GROMACS .gro file of C-alpha atoms in nm:
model
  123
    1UNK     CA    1   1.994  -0.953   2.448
    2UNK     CA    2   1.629  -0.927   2.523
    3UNK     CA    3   1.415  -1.191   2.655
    4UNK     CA    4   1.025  -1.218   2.747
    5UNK     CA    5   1.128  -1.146   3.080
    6UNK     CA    6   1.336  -0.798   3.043
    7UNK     CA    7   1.040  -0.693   2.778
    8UNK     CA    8   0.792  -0.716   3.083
    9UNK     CA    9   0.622  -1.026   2.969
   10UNK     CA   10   0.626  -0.946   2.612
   11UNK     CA   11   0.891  -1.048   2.466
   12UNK     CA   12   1.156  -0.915   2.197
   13UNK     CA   13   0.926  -0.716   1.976
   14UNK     CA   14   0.854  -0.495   2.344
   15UNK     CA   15   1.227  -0.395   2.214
   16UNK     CA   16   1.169  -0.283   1.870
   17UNK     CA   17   1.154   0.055   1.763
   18UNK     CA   18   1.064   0.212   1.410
   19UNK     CA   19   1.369   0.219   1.203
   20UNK     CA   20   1.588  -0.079   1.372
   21UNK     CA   21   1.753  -0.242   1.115
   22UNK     CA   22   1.641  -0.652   1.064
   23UNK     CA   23   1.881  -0.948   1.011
   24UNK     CA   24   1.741  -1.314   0.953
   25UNK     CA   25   1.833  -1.631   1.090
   26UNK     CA   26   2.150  -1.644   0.884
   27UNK     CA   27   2.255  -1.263   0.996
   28UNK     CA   28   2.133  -1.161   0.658
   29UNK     CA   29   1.987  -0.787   0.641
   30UNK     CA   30   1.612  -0.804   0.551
   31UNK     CA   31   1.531  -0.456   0.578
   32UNK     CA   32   1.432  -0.183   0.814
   33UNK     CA   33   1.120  -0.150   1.066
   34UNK     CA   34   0.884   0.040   0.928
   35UNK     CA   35   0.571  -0.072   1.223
   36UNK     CA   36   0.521  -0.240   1.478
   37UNK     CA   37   0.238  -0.377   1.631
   38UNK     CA   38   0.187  -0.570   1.966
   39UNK     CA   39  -0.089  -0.891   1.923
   40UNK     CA   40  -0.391  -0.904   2.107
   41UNK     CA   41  -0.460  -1.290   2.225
   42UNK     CA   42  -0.801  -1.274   2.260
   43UNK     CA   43  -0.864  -1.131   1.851
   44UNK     CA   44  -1.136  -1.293   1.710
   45UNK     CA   45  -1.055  -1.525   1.430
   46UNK     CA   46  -1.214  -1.718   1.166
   47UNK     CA   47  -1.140  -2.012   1.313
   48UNK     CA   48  -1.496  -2.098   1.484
   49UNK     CA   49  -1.619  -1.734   1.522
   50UNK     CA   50  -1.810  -1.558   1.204
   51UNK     CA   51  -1.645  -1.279   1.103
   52UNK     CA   52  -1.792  -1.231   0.763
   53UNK     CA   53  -1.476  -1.255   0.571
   54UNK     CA   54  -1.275  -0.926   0.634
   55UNK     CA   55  -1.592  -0.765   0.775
   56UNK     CA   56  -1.728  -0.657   1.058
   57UNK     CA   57  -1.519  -0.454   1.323
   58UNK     CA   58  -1.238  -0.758   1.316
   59UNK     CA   59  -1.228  -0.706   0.949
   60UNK     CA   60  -1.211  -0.308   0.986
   61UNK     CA   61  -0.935  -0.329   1.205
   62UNK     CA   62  -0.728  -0.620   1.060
   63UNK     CA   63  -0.755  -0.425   0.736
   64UNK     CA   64  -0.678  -0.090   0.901
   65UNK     CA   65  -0.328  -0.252   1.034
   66UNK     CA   66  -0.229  -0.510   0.774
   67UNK     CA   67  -0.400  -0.390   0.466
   68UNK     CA   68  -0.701  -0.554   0.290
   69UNK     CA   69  -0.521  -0.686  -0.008
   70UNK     CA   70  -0.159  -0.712   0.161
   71UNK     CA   71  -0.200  -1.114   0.289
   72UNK     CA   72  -0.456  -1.388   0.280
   73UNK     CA   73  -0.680  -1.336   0.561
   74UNK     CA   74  -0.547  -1.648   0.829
   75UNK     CA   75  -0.193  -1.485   0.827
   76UNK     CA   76  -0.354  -1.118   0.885
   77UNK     CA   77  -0.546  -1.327   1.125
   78UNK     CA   78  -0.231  -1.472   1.356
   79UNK     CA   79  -0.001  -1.141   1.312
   80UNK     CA   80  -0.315  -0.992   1.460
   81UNK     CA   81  -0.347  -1.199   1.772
   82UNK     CA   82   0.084  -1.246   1.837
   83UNK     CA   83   0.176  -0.914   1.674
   84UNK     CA   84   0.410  -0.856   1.425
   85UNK     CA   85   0.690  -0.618   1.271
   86UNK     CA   86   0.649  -0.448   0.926
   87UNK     CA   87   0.979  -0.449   0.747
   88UNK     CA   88   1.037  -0.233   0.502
   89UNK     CA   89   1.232  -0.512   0.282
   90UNK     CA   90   1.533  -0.429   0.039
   91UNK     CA   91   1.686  -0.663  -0.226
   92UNK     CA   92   1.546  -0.966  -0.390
   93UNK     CA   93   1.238  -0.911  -0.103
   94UNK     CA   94   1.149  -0.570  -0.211
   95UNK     CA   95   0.855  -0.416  -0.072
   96UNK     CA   96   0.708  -0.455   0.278
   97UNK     CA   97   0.736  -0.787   0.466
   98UNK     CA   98   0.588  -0.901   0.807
   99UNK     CA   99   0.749  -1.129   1.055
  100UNK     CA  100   0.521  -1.252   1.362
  101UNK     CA  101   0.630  -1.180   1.722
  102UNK     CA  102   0.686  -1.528   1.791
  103UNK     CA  103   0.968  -1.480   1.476
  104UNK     CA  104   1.156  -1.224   1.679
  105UNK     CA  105   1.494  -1.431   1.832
  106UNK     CA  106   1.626  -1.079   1.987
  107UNK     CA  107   1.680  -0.749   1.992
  108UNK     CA  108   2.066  -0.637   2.002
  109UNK     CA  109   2.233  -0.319   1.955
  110UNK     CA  110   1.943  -0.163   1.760
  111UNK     CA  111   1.884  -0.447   1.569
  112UNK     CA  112   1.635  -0.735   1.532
  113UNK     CA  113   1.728  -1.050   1.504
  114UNK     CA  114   1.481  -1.286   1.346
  115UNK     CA  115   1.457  -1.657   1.393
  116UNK     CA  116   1.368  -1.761   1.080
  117UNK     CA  117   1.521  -1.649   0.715
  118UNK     CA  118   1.392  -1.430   0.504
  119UNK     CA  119   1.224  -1.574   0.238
  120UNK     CA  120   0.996  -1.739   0.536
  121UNK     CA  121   0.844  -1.402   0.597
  122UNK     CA  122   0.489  -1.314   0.483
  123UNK     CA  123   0.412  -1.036   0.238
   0.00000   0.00000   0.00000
């Protein structure tokens, strides 16, 4: 099992690899990693700060990472400050699906174990 401390600090998603398969909370497969991104706490938001919409360099490289049309802008916002996986989904949750860091339960034998279900997942 990984933990924050065996990921030096950063948790489970310090674990995850490209192609790792991803279960939910109920062991259900979601998909496969397709990215993954590590947050940066100190992102500007919208939340107080100016940043023109999806403008500016915050807006260049939220859009550059999540895609300008993929989510509404506060959850591009928040995977861009805690990081997030992007799950290539299969099934009823076709298409590409991103669960935040702080979503990641644990990484085990090549696959990621989320905390939450699936249909809780943006995208």
């Amino acid at each position: 099992m990984t933990d924050a401390a065996t990921a030096g600090g950063a948790g489970p998603i310090g674990q995850v690899t490209e192609g790792m398969d991803v279960v939910d909370a109920a062991g259900e497969r979601v998909g496969t990693v397709a990215s993954v991104a590590m947050g940066d706490p100190g992102a500007a938001t919208g939340a107080g700060q100016d940043t023109g919409g999806t403008g500016g360099i915050v807006g260049a490289v939220v859009d550059a990472i999540v895609g300008p049309s993929d989510l509404p802008e506060q959850e591009r916002e928040r995977l861009l400050r805690v990081g997030y996986v992007r799950i290539d989904a299969r099934g009823l949750f076709t298409g590409s699906r991103y669960a935040a860091a702080d979503e990641i339960a644990s990484v085990e034998g090549g696959t990621v174990h989320l905390g939450v279900p699936a249909d809780r997942l943006v995208g």
